[in-house]
Amino acid sequence: MNDLHTAIEYLKGVGPNKANLLKEELKVFRFADLLQLFPYRYVDRSRFYKISELGQAEAEVQLLGQISRLEEVSARGGKKMLKGSFADDTGQVELIWFKGLRYLKDSLKLKQPYVLYGKPQPYKGSLNFAHPELELHADFKKSPVQGLQPLYPSSEKLQQKGLNNRGIARLTRALIPQVKGKIPEFFPADFLERYQLMGREEAYREVHFPRDLAHMKAARWRLKFEELFFLQLELVRQKQAHQRRFKGYAFKEVGRHFNHFYEKQLPFALTGAQKRVLREIRRDVQQGAHMNRLLQGDVGSGKTIVALMAMLLAIDNGFQACLMAPTEILAQQHHQSLAELLEGTGTSVALLTGSTKTPRRKEIHAALRDGSLPILVGTHALLEEKVQYHNLGLAVVDEQHRFGVAQRARLWKKNELPPHILVMTATPIPRTLAMTLYGNLDVSVIDELPPGRKPIRTEHRYDSHRLRVFNFLKEQITAGRQVYIVYPLIEESAKMDYKDLMDGYESIMRAFPRPAYDVSIVHGRMRPEDKEAEMQRFAQGKSQIMVATTVIEVGVNVPNATVMVIESAERFGLSQLHQLRGRVGRGGERSYCILMSSHKLSKEARTRLQTMTETQDGFKIAEVDMKLRGIGDLMGTRQSGLTHFQIADLTQDGPIVEAARQAVAEILENDPQLQSPAYQSVLRAFERRKAGKTDWGRIS
Ligand code: ADP
Ligand code: MG
C-alpha cells in the first residue's frame, strides 16, 4: 500500500483538510509528489551568527544571546504588541510579536541564554525579527536542531493550517521511512560509479534531510542530473531520428571552387573558430544525411565567409546554393559582399527580392532552372513557388528567428531531397541554453573575433551630460564619421515612445542644423519605401546622423559609422544593447557606444549598463542576461516547455547539463537503441516520463 502512488491523505499527519490544501496549493496528490516537492533552499542550523555579521542577510539565521528587555506597547488600531531586545556580545536587534502576547510575556525569561532563529528585517536603521523561534540554550543543547534545514515552498493558506516550512518538513520526515525500498534506481551500478552519482533513494532522502552540505550537494546533483539526462536523451534521439529519416545530398568533393577560393581569393587568414566550423559543416554534408545546423556567432565574427565557403562546396559537387535574409537591405548587403568576395572567379551570384523588376526576375528564374546560376541571395521572395532550382543543395538562412517554421519547411521542398540547411544567428545564447533549446540541432559556434578589431569604447552617461555628448558627436562628424542615435520603442508605450523619438529628433535637428548637418530618421510608422530611402541616404554618407527606433537592430552595415548613442538605455534588454552596439566598430576607425540614461536606475538596469561597459563578449553578455532575467523570459523559450524543471535550473546548472549530455552521447555511441539489458530500466523510465510530459516541444 505504501508505494509512491498512495494518495497523500494516507500519510500520517495529513487529514482530509490538509490533503485538500496540499493538492490545491502545491499540486501534491500522492506520496511521489511530496517526495518531489524539493526544498528551494537550506538554512544552516549548525552555525550561530553574530549580530554584527547580519548586514544584508535576507535569509533565516540562528543567533545565540539574551533577551534584555520585553514590553507591551500599543500598536496601530488600539491593538497591543510585544517588543523586546535581543543582544549578543556584538550588538542588539529588536524583537516584535503581534500574537500570543500574554503567553510569551509569562514564559520568556530575561538575561538567560537563548537560541533565536528567524529572518532579520531592516527596520528604521536597525534589524528586527518578527515572531522569531526562541528556545533556551539549555533546552536546545539537549536536542539541538542540527545541520541543514530544508525550506519548502509554502503559501499563506498553508501556513494558516500549520503547513509552514516546518510543517511540511514534518511530513517529508514522516514520508521518507514509509517509502523506503520503493524508490527504484534505473541507472546501472557502473553508470552511477562512472558519473559519480548518488543512488536514487539516498538522493531523495538527502535532498530532504541532508546529513551535511556535501551530501546535500551530491543529492541535488543526482536529481538534477536525472532530470537533465532524460531531456538530453530525448533531444539527442530526436536528432538521430532526423538523421536517419532525412537523407541529404552528399558533397563528397572538395573541388576547384572551394580550393581556388581558399588559395587565391580569401582576403585574410581564417580564424581558428571559422576553420573549426567549416570542418563541422564538411563532416555533415559529406555523409549523405541531411544537415540541419545552427551557426551562432557574434556580430562581426565572420559568418558570411563561412557561409560562402559552404556554398562553394555545394557548387563543387554540382549543386546550387541560396542565402535568405530577413530584410531587403540585408539581402542587398549580403549580395554585395558575396559578389565582392567572388570577384574574378567566374562564379556568379544574383539578387532576388520583392523589388526585383520582372524582366530581371525572369532571367533569374531561367538561370536557376537551367543551372547556370550557382548562387542566389534574397529575401522571402526565394520561397515563392516560381523560384525553381536546377539542383539546390544548400540553403543558408540568416537570422533565423525572423522566419517561421512553415517558411523553412518551404525551403525544404526546393529539391527532391531537402537541401542542407545552415541557419546563422548573431544572437549568442549561453551554451547551457543552446544545448537544451537547440539540443536536437547541430550547433556550431564562432567564438573568436577576427584579429585586429579595436574594442568599442562603451560609456554610460546621464541625461544631464547630453550637451557634452553632442559636442563629442560634432567632433566625430567633423572628422568625417557618422552617428546613430537610437530611441526605445516598446509596444505597450508606443505612443509615448514616438513622442520621445520626435522630441529627440527635433532637439537633434536644433543642435545639428542644416546645411552643416543632415539628419536621417527611420521609424516603424514610415512607409517601407521611405525607410529604405533614408537608410540608403545614411549608408551612402549623405546624412551624418541616423535617428532611429530599434528597427536598425538587425544587420545594416555602415563601416563609416563610429558612434552609437542609445537613449534611455536603461529600457533596453542586454541582448538588444549588444546588438545595437554591433552596428559600429565595422570600419578601421575607433568606435564608441554611449549609453544615455536618467539618474533613476533599478539595480538590474545598473547591472545591465555596467555589463555593457565592461565586456564586449556576446556570450558573456548572454550569460548575465540569463541570470538577470531567468530562463523563461529569454527569447523564444517561454512556450517551449524545455525550461520547466522540477529541480534543475539552467541558469546555474550548466556543468550538470554538460555532464548529462556527455553521458547520453557515451551511452548512445555504444548502444544507439538502448537495447542492452543494463539499460532497459533507463529506457522504461524514459518512456514513462515522455508519456507524462507531452510538452517537450519540437524545435527544428
Ligand atoms: P557577421 O558574423 O556579423 O556576419 P561578417 O561575416 O559580416 O560578420 O564579417 C565581419 C567583417 O569581418 C567582414 O568585413 C569580413 O570581411 C571580416 N572578416 C571575416 N573573417 C575574417 C578573418 N578571418 N580575418 C579578418 N577579417 C575577417
Ligand atoms: Mg552578417
XYZ file of C-alpha atoms and ligand atoms in Angstrom:
728
model
C 0.000 0.000 0.000
C 2.714 2.437 0.925
C 4.030 2.819 -2.541
C 4.687 6.073 -4.281
C 1.222 6.274 -5.790
C -0.513 6.261 -2.421
C -2.842 9.224 -2.031
C -1.396 11.868 0.232
C -4.219 11.656 2.815
C -2.835 8.294 3.872
C 0.328 9.877 5.138
C 0.495 10.143 8.908
C -0.283 13.698 9.974
C -2.281 14.532 6.850
C -6.038 14.612 7.350
C -8.638 15.433 4.707
C -8.250 19.182 5.260
C -4.510 19.246 4.893
C -4.737 16.852 1.984
C -7.025 19.241 0.132
C -4.750 22.142 0.822
C -1.699 20.223 -0.347
C -3.494 19.354 -3.565
C -4.789 22.840 -4.207
C -1.783 24.840 -3.209
C 1.143 22.621 -4.077
C -0.250 20.054 -6.501
C 0.735 17.326 -4.087
C -1.686 14.448 -4.684
C 0.414 11.394 -3.951
C 3.448 10.336 -1.998
C 5.558 10.780 -5.104
C 4.506 14.401 -5.427
C 5.533 15.177 -1.889
C 8.817 13.434 -2.487
C 9.360 15.753 -5.421
C 8.452 18.881 -3.544
C 12.065 19.883 -3.392
C 13.432 22.350 -0.873
C 14.265 25.584 -2.632
C 16.952 26.396 -0.106
C 18.519 25.196 3.131
C 19.432 27.035 6.238
C 22.454 26.068 8.126
C 21.450 25.483 11.741
C 24.818 24.144 12.620
C 26.108 27.654 12.861
C 25.395 30.685 15.034
C 25.616 34.121 13.512
C 26.902 37.155 15.364
C 24.571 40.136 15.307
C 27.340 42.279 13.867
C 27.507 39.926 10.855
C 23.882 40.256 9.896
C 24.116 43.152 7.473
C 22.270 42.252 4.331
C 21.467 38.659 5.224
C 17.974 38.156 3.852
C 17.811 34.571 4.883
C 16.929 32.973 8.179
C 19.701 32.974 10.732
C 20.384 31.489 14.104
C 21.660 33.643 16.953
C 22.823 32.959 20.481
C 22.174 35.705 23.039
C 19.897 37.063 25.704
C 16.649 38.927 25.883
C 17.465 42.199 27.582
C 14.042 43.830 27.570
C 10.385 42.967 26.980
C 7.484 45.415 26.978
C 3.935 45.571 25.802
C 3.178 48.655 23.731
C 0.160 49.959 21.849
C 0.169 49.302 18.166
C -1.991 50.819 15.477
C -5.733 50.266 15.717
C -5.737 50.078 19.506
C -4.047 46.676 19.447
C -1.189 45.659 21.643
C 2.143 44.302 20.592
C 5.103 42.914 22.422
C 8.527 44.386 21.823
C 11.846 43.145 23.012
C 15.582 43.464 22.579
C 17.944 40.620 21.948
C 21.662 41.050 22.384
C 24.875 39.152 21.999
C 28.369 40.464 22.619
C 28.458 42.152 19.229
C 25.178 44.050 19.085
C 21.453 44.175 19.542
C 18.323 43.537 17.491
C 14.628 44.216 18.022
C 12.030 41.501 18.513
C 8.332 42.003 17.857
C 5.214 39.909 18.351
C 1.605 40.648 17.500
C 0.024 37.469 18.795
C 0.171 35.313 21.909
C 1.460 38.235 23.953
C 0.352 37.066 27.371
C 1.878 33.611 26.962
C 5.117 34.982 25.629
C 5.436 37.549 28.369
C 4.951 34.911 31.016
C 7.238 32.294 29.528
C 10.196 34.209 28.096
C 12.983 34.789 30.565
C 15.239 37.811 30.669
C 19.015 37.515 30.964
C 19.178 33.844 30.055
C 20.976 32.410 27.043
C 18.534 31.761 24.215
C 18.846 30.350 20.743
C 16.966 32.588 18.342
C 16.006 31.542 14.842
C 14.302 33.801 12.337
C 14.538 36.154 9.446
C 16.067 39.567 10.064
C 14.294 42.517 8.524
C 15.640 46.024 8.177
C 13.632 48.432 10.284
C 14.410 52.100 10.896
C 18.128 51.680 10.505
C 18.402 48.532 12.593
C 17.189 44.960 12.269
C 14.164 43.309 13.755
C 12.778 39.798 13.973
C 9.037 39.279 13.875
C 7.833 36.174 15.696
C 11.249 34.500 15.933
C 11.629 30.987 17.234
C 13.224 31.121 20.662
C 14.495 28.253 22.745
C 16.503 28.311 25.952
C 20.038 27.369 25.149
C 19.937 24.787 27.934
C 16.990 23.028 26.240
C 18.459 23.455 22.800
C 21.612 21.661 23.892
C 19.570 18.656 24.967
C 18.116 18.168 21.484
C 19.782 20.550 19.141
C 18.281 21.324 15.743
C 21.247 20.422 13.675
C 22.618 20.770 10.242
C 20.842 21.975 7.165
C 17.161 22.616 7.471
C 15.180 22.451 4.240
C 12.973 25.353 3.212
C 9.892 24.378 1.222
C 7.570 26.440 -0.884
C 4.530 27.397 1.119
C 1.661 29.851 0.963
C -0.434 31.993 3.243
C -3.216 29.411 3.256
C -0.868 26.558 4.029
C 0.763 28.475 6.831
C -2.562 29.133 8.499
C -3.127 25.391 8.637
C 0.235 24.703 10.162
C 1.813 23.740 6.866
C 4.571 26.246 7.089
C 8.050 25.230 6.318
C 8.461 23.168 9.455
C 5.058 21.603 8.969
C 5.980 20.405 5.519
C 9.352 19.217 6.753
C 7.493 17.157 9.343
C 5.513 15.485 6.560
C 8.526 14.708 4.427
C 10.220 13.365 7.522
C 7.302 11.023 8.042
C 7.277 10.062 4.386
C 10.876 9.026 3.890
C 10.810 5.872 6.067
C 7.454 4.890 4.566
C 8.786 4.760 1.040
C 11.992 3.010 1.957
C 12.816 0.442 -0.701
C 10.189 1.912 -3.034
C 12.300 4.371 -4.938
C 13.734 2.314 -7.777
C 17.117 3.031 -9.241
C 17.207 2.886 -13.008
C 20.829 3.665 -13.722
C 23.109 0.605 -13.739
C 25.645 0.448 -10.943
C 28.647 1.048 -13.178
C 26.900 4.080 -14.630
C 26.431 5.536 -11.137
C 30.062 4.957 -10.481
C 31.268 6.325 -13.766
C 29.328 9.570 -13.425
C 29.747 9.709 -9.658
C 26.067 9.773 -8.909
C 24.438 9.179 -5.570
C 21.900 6.347 -5.546
C 18.330 7.421 -6.166
C 16.794 6.550 -2.847
C 19.624 8.065 -0.917
C 19.374 11.185 -3.044
C 15.703 11.636 -2.191
C 16.438 11.182 1.471
C 19.406 13.520 1.464
C 17.670 16.200 -0.534
C 15.025 16.478 2.173
C 17.196 15.762 5.192
C 20.815 16.305 4.317
C 23.388 14.930 6.661
C 25.708 17.760 5.689
C 26.499 20.161 2.898
C 28.398 17.621 0.816
C 25.550 15.120 0.891
C 23.022 17.804 0.074
C 25.021 18.870 -2.947
C 25.552 15.329 -4.139
C 21.840 14.591 -3.734
C 20.801 17.658 -5.690
C 23.358 16.924 -8.376
C 22.000 13.414 -8.799
C 18.367 14.519 -9.039
C 19.147 17.365 -11.414
C 21.317 15.084 -13.494
C 18.466 12.605 -13.759
C 16.079 15.271 -14.973
C 18.536 16.734 -17.464
C 19.691 13.328 -18.622
C 16.221 12.377 -19.798
C 15.783 15.684 -21.553
C 19.099 15.307 -23.351
C 18.259 11.730 -24.228
C 15.062 12.942 -25.850
C 16.836 15.693 -27.769
C 19.687 13.541 -28.989
C 17.295 10.837 -30.090
C 15.267 13.400 -31.991
C 18.438 14.475 -33.692
C 19.373 10.925 -34.591
C 15.893 10.221 -35.834
C 16.204 13.270 -38.056
C 19.464 11.984 -39.460
C 18.015 8.567 -40.128
C 14.813 9.865 -41.591
C 16.104 12.568 -43.878
C 18.680 11.637 -46.413
C 20.691 14.537 -47.764
C 22.890 15.117 -50.746
C 26.457 14.041 -50.163
C 29.049 16.677 -51.041
C 31.928 14.274 -51.424
C 34.358 16.507 -53.279
C 36.373 19.433 -52.089
C 36.957 20.798 -55.531
C 38.006 23.573 -57.787
C 35.714 26.331 -56.481
C 36.482 25.786 -52.852
C 40.212 25.306 -53.333
C 40.628 28.204 -55.711
C 38.798 30.482 -53.303
C 40.784 29.246 -50.342
C 44.144 29.593 -52.044
C 43.702 32.609 -54.264
C 40.712 34.605 -53.247
C 40.461 34.630 -49.477
C 41.384 38.162 -48.382
C 42.610 37.094 -44.933
C 43.510 34.040 -42.909
C 40.520 32.310 -41.376
C 40.279 32.372 -37.605
C 40.599 29.107 -35.732
C 36.888 29.199 -34.978
C 35.981 29.703 -38.631
C 38.142 26.743 -39.630
C 36.615 24.563 -36.958
C 33.090 25.425 -38.052
C 33.933 24.723 -41.686
C 35.218 21.313 -40.666
C 31.985 20.666 -38.775
C 29.944 21.604 -41.808
C 32.044 19.464 -44.117
C 31.711 16.481 -41.869
C 27.924 16.888 -42.002
C 27.494 17.303 -45.713
C 29.874 14.533 -46.742
C 27.810 11.819 -45.163
C 24.600 11.685 -47.098
C 22.434 12.644 -44.133
C 20.583 15.915 -44.024
C 22.373 18.777 -42.300
C 20.301 20.945 -40.017
C 22.915 23.161 -38.428
C 22.728 26.329 -36.417
C 25.685 28.668 -36.682
C 25.983 31.051 -33.785
C 28.448 33.853 -33.930
C 28.562 37.302 -32.554
C 28.148 40.307 -34.796
C 31.315 40.685 -36.845
C 32.640 37.221 -36.083
C 32.785 36.403 -39.786
C 29.851 34.150 -40.511
C 29.489 35.315 -44.110
C 32.739 33.849 -45.317
C 31.926 30.532 -43.679
C 28.555 30.506 -45.403
C 30.170 31.320 -48.715
C 32.722 28.540 -48.429
C 29.966 26.073 -47.596
C 28.214 27.247 -50.750
C 31.356 26.647 -52.766
C 31.403 23.079 -51.503
C 27.883 22.680 -52.838
C 28.933 24.075 -56.204
C 31.961 21.788 -56.331
C 29.545 18.898 -56.130
C 27.212 20.092 -58.844
C 24.684 21.831 -56.630
C 23.327 25.333 -56.299
C 23.106 27.337 -53.100
C 20.965 30.148 -51.802
C 21.150 32.631 -48.962
C 17.995 34.073 -47.484
C 17.923 37.218 -45.343
C 15.050 38.729 -43.392
C 15.078 42.199 -44.965
C 15.709 43.684 -48.357
C 18.599 45.792 -47.173
C 20.311 42.833 -45.545
C 19.850 40.779 -48.680
C 21.429 43.573 -50.695
C 24.373 43.754 -48.361
C 24.895 40.015 -48.451
C 24.691 40.059 -52.216
C 27.225 42.817 -52.395
C 29.726 41.178 -50.068
C 29.425 37.810 -51.795
C 29.832 39.453 -55.189
C 32.975 41.216 -53.970
C 34.435 38.060 -52.496
C 33.746 36.134 -55.692
C 35.038 38.850 -57.994
C 37.092 37.389 -60.832
C 36.284 33.778 -60.001
C 33.612 33.435 -62.624
C 31.115 32.215 -60.029
C 28.085 34.423 -60.313
C 25.638 35.449 -57.632
C 22.249 37.070 -58.230
C 19.899 39.047 -56.009
C 16.183 38.370 -55.879
C 13.887 40.431 -53.676
C 10.387 41.832 -53.744
C 11.572 44.805 -55.723
C 13.419 42.919 -58.448
C 11.903 44.036 -61.764
C 10.034 41.481 -63.830
C 12.490 41.149 -66.740
C 15.381 40.559 -64.342
C 13.235 38.228 -62.288
C 12.530 36.141 -65.372
C 16.198 35.977 -66.217
C 16.995 34.766 -62.748
C 14.247 32.165 -62.817
C 15.543 30.813 -66.098
C 19.178 30.757 -64.982
C 18.230 28.970 -61.784
C 16.286 26.351 -63.653
C 18.933 25.602 -66.231
C 21.615 25.585 -63.532
C 23.734 28.384 -64.980
C 23.229 30.494 -61.842
C 25.054 28.859 -58.920
C 24.224 31.243 -56.069
C 21.077 33.193 -55.304
C 20.714 35.722 -52.497
C 17.401 37.210 -51.489
C 14.528 37.717 -49.131
C 11.336 35.708 -48.633
C 10.979 36.063 -52.378
C 13.172 32.945 -52.591
C 10.376 30.878 -51.153
C 7.904 31.608 -53.916
C 6.571 28.756 -55.935
C 8.045 30.168 -59.142
C 11.581 30.008 -57.820
C 12.665 26.590 -59.113
C 16.207 25.345 -58.998
C 18.055 23.003 -61.247
C 19.606 21.337 -58.218
C 19.545 23.183 -54.902
C 21.941 21.623 -52.390
C 22.375 24.164 -49.613
C 20.228 26.912 -48.165
C 21.769 29.410 -45.788
C 19.315 31.332 -43.653
C 20.395 34.487 -41.862
C 18.802 35.463 -38.543
C 16.544 32.523 -38.111
C 14.125 33.926 -35.575
C 12.604 36.109 -38.238
C 11.440 33.087 -40.153
C 8.618 30.818 -39.165
C 8.780 27.074 -39.191
C 6.373 26.939 -42.120
C 8.609 29.164 -44.203
C 11.591 26.989 -43.511
C 9.564 23.961 -44.484
C 9.030 25.539 -47.887
C 12.763 25.733 -48.347
C 12.958 22.023 -47.772
C 10.758 21.351 -50.761
C 13.003 23.036 -53.283
C 14.637 19.808 -54.370
C 13.893 16.091 -54.270
C 15.852 15.645 -51.098
C 15.809 18.627 -48.771
C 18.799 20.922 -49.267
C 21.229 21.152 -46.371
C 20.265 23.962 -44.041
C 22.661 26.322 -42.332
C 20.954 28.836 -40.075
C 23.080 31.780 -38.993
C 22.269 33.806 -35.940
C 24.073 36.698 -34.357
C 22.207 36.350 -31.100
C 24.522 34.442 -28.816
C 22.779 32.282 -26.300
C 24.535 30.666 -23.378
C 25.868 27.227 -24.119
C 23.701 25.569 -21.499
C 20.611 27.019 -23.040
C 21.707 26.207 -26.565
C 22.238 22.590 -25.584
C 18.690 22.472 -24.350
C 16.819 24.702 -26.734
C 18.684 23.527 -29.805
C 19.741 20.192 -28.417
C 18.099 18.465 -31.363
C 20.034 20.516 -33.912
C 23.703 20.579 -34.636
C 25.185 23.755 -33.295
C 28.394 25.447 -34.385
C 29.821 28.418 -32.604
C 32.228 31.064 -33.849
C 33.551 32.259 -30.550
C 36.521 34.245 -31.751
C 36.610 37.610 -33.482
C 38.959 38.221 -36.429
C 42.243 39.675 -35.221
C 42.916 43.378 -35.014
C 39.463 44.514 -34.007
C 39.602 47.637 -31.889
C 37.324 47.368 -28.889
C 34.336 49.689 -28.966
C 34.712 52.145 -26.157
C 31.485 51.996 -24.200
C 30.480 54.654 -21.683
C 27.449 55.284 -19.563
C 26.334 58.933 -19.413
C 23.444 60.587 -17.617
C 20.934 62.719 -19.481
C 22.339 65.809 -17.794
C 25.506 65.339 -19.856
C 23.752 65.445 -23.188
C 25.398 68.695 -24.285
C 28.837 67.238 -23.855
C 27.782 64.146 -25.723
C 26.517 66.315 -28.594
C 29.843 68.114 -28.704
C 31.604 64.791 -28.988
C 29.293 63.805 -31.846
C 30.171 67.051 -33.611
C 33.874 66.255 -33.331
C 33.291 62.844 -34.850
C 31.181 64.233 -37.672
C 33.777 66.905 -38.374
C 36.317 64.108 -38.655
C 34.113 62.586 -41.336
C 32.355 59.928 -39.285
C 28.682 59.077 -38.927
C 26.487 58.550 -35.885
C 23.464 56.518 -34.847
C 21.088 57.789 -32.185
C 18.607 55.136 -31.135
C 15.406 55.517 -29.129
C 13.477 52.747 -27.423
C 10.210 51.632 -28.821
C 8.233 49.344 -26.624
C 4.861 48.322 -27.919
C 2.985 48.943 -24.694
C 4.137 52.516 -24.539
C 4.385 53.139 -28.255
C 2.592 56.474 -28.127
C 4.884 57.961 -25.519
C 7.873 56.466 -27.237
C 7.017 58.087 -30.557
C 6.644 61.362 -28.753
C 10.087 60.893 -27.185
C 11.530 59.980 -30.543
C 10.047 63.021 -32.262
C 11.031 65.347 -29.395
C 14.511 63.923 -29.534
C 14.621 64.304 -33.299
C 13.632 67.953 -33.035
C 16.260 68.722 -30.440
C 18.855 66.946 -32.556
C 17.789 68.991 -35.569
C 18.268 72.126 -33.468
C 21.682 71.033 -32.220
C 22.778 69.829 -35.672
C 21.227 72.374 -38.070
C 21.272 72.260 -41.840
C 23.144 72.790 -44.018
C 26.186 71.873 -41.955
C 24.491 68.661 -40.865
C 21.992 66.310 -42.383
C 19.909 64.122 -40.105
C 18.050 60.996 -41.219
C 15.191 59.436 -39.332
C 13.723 55.954 -39.573
C 10.850 54.557 -37.569
C 8.097 51.994 -37.796
C 5.358 54.405 -38.843
C 7.089 55.318 -42.063
C 6.245 53.662 -45.330
C 8.750 50.911 -46.155
C 9.953 52.767 -49.279
C 10.662 55.895 -47.255
C 12.502 53.841 -44.683
C 14.657 52.200 -47.341
C 15.378 55.595 -48.892
C 16.501 57.062 -45.573
C 18.653 54.022 -44.805
C 20.246 54.327 -48.232
C 20.922 58.031 -47.709
C 22.729 57.206 -44.488
C 24.522 54.214 -45.971
C 25.781 56.412 -48.806
C 27.054 59.020 -46.376
C 24.620 61.707 -47.465
C 23.341 62.132 -43.925
C 25.674 62.020 -40.933
C 23.191 61.214 -38.213
C 20.680 58.406 -38.208
C 17.929 58.836 -35.639
C 16.013 55.618 -35.304
C 13.970 53.275 -33.227
C 15.244 49.766 -32.875
C 14.394 48.953 -36.490
C 18.051 49.194 -37.343
C 18.746 46.484 -34.840
C 19.365 43.841 -37.424
C 22.186 43.875 -39.796
C 22.832 47.177 -41.521
C 26.447 47.681 -42.294
C 27.793 51.212 -42.484
C 31.507 50.935 -41.729
C 31.900 54.703 -41.553
C 29.519 54.961 -38.585
C 31.615 55.141 -35.426
C 29.249 56.237 -32.695
C 26.163 54.526 -31.354
C 24.203 56.640 -28.905
C 21.436 54.742 -27.142
C 18.826 56.922 -25.482
C 17.014 55.624 -22.376
C 19.433 52.747 -22.458
C 18.050 51.510 -19.145
C 14.925 50.459 -21.008
C 16.693 48.108 -23.384
C 17.470 44.488 -22.674
C 21.076 43.377 -22.677
C 20.943 41.455 -25.907
C 19.372 44.406 -27.687
C 22.032 46.757 -26.362
C 24.666 44.352 -27.553
C 23.113 44.050 -30.996
C 22.860 47.799 -31.318
C 26.465 48.304 -30.311
C 27.448 45.842 -33.013
C 26.342 48.386 -35.638
C 29.558 50.336 -35.041
C 33.165 49.255 -34.998
C 32.891 47.892 -38.525
C 35.487 50.073 -40.158
C 39.079 50.921 -39.367
C 38.280 53.839 -37.066
C 37.950 53.687 -33.309
C 34.292 53.404 -32.375
C 32.164 54.391 -29.420
C 28.926 53.387 -27.778
C 27.295 55.871 -25.430
C 24.537 54.634 -23.151
C 22.332 57.527 -22.038
C 20.100 57.127 -19.014
C 18.354 59.072 -16.292
C 19.757 59.029 -12.776
C 16.956 56.810 -11.577
C 18.103 53.283 -12.251
C 16.934 49.990 -10.867
C 19.583 47.636 -9.584
C 19.055 45.403 -12.581
C 19.312 48.255 -15.072
C 22.549 49.322 -13.440
C 23.934 45.799 -13.812
C 22.964 45.788 -17.482
C 24.659 49.081 -18.231
C 27.717 48.110 -16.250
C 27.973 44.776 -18.038
C 27.909 46.627 -21.342
C 30.721 48.930 -20.316
C 32.788 46.015 -19.050
C 32.597 43.468 -21.826
C 32.014 43.057 -25.496
C 31.805 39.290 -25.463
C 28.331 38.358 -26.651
C 28.367 35.032 -24.864
C 29.319 36.616 -21.563
C 26.588 39.173 -22.026
C 24.119 36.415 -22.760
C 25.126 34.643 -19.534
C 24.497 37.762 -17.480
C 21.232 38.274 -19.302
C 20.134 34.763 -18.486
C 20.985 35.187 -14.817
C 19.206 38.526 -14.601
C 16.063 37.564 -16.386
C 15.846 33.885 -15.705
C 15.245 31.439 -18.463
C 11.572 31.976 -19.056
C 11.967 35.478 -20.372
C 14.716 34.820 -22.818
C 13.838 34.942 -26.427
C 11.596 32.203 -27.654
C 11.962 29.944 -24.663
C 8.709 30.804 -22.978
C 6.439 28.348 -24.694
C 8.985 25.735 -25.422
C 8.347 23.653 -22.336
C 12.020 22.811 -22.367
C 12.735 25.031 -19.481
C 10.315 23.842 -16.828
C 12.151 21.648 -14.444
C 11.346 20.190 -11.091
C 14.757 20.674 -9.632
C 17.198 21.633 -12.364
C 17.835 25.301 -13.064
C 19.514 26.140 -16.338
C 20.802 29.451 -15.055
C 23.019 27.590 -12.614
C 23.329 24.039 -13.735
C 25.492 24.399 -16.824
C 28.020 21.799 -15.639
C 25.249 19.283 -14.969
C 23.767 19.839 -18.419
C 27.211 19.184 -19.865
C 27.657 16.052 -17.812
C 24.232 14.742 -18.773
C 24.801 15.445 -22.449
C 28.148 13.715 -22.298
C 26.652 10.680 -20.593
C 23.907 10.447 -23.204
C 26.439 10.666 -26.017
C 28.611 7.972 -24.495
C 25.757 5.593 -23.939
C 24.246 6.022 -27.370
C 27.575 5.617 -29.026
C 27.831 2.053 -27.783
C 24.168 1.259 -27.820
C 22.197 3.598 -30.112
C 18.835 1.949 -29.461
C 19.443 1.285 -25.782
C 18.991 -2.413 -26.362
C 21.430 -3.825 -23.869
C 19.777 -5.375 -20.814
C 21.593 -2.991 -18.492
C 19.699 -0.046 -19.957
C 16.202 -1.478 -20.040
C 15.250 0.242 -16.807
C 16.614 3.545 -18.109
C 14.592 3.123 -21.260
C 11.434 2.330 -19.333
C 11.895 5.334 -17.042
C 12.457 7.443 -20.138
C 9.292 6.221 -21.852
C 7.275 6.804 -18.707
C 8.488 10.338 -18.436
C 7.838 11.028 -22.060
C 4.294 9.768 -21.714
C 3.670 12.070 -18.795
C 5.443 15.022 -20.268
C 3.970 15.856 -23.590
C 5.272 19.401 -23.535
C 8.713 18.623 -24.879
C 8.205 20.748 -27.935
C 9.858 20.197 -31.264
C 12.012 22.979 -32.448
C 13.592 22.166 -35.734
P 28.985 38.510 -39.233
O 29.337 37.298 -38.460
O 28.458 39.599 -38.370
O 28.096 38.216 -40.401
P 30.801 39.216 -41.275
O 30.814 37.925 -41.943
O 29.994 40.307 -41.889
O 30.362 39.049 -39.772
O 32.296 39.683 -41.066
C 32.588 40.919 -40.475
C 33.823 41.517 -41.120
O 34.971 40.780 -40.737
C 33.777 41.499 -42.622
O 34.266 42.727 -43.061
C 34.718 40.358 -43.002
O 35.319 40.580 -44.238
C 35.729 40.389 -41.889
N 36.325 39.096 -41.603
C 35.688 37.901 -41.533
N 36.536 36.913 -41.223
C 37.760 37.485 -41.067
C 39.077 36.980 -40.753
N 39.289 35.693 -40.507
N 40.081 37.870 -40.688
C 39.860 39.170 -40.907
N 38.677 39.705 -41.221
C 37.621 38.887 -41.310
Mg 26.324 39.077 -41.027
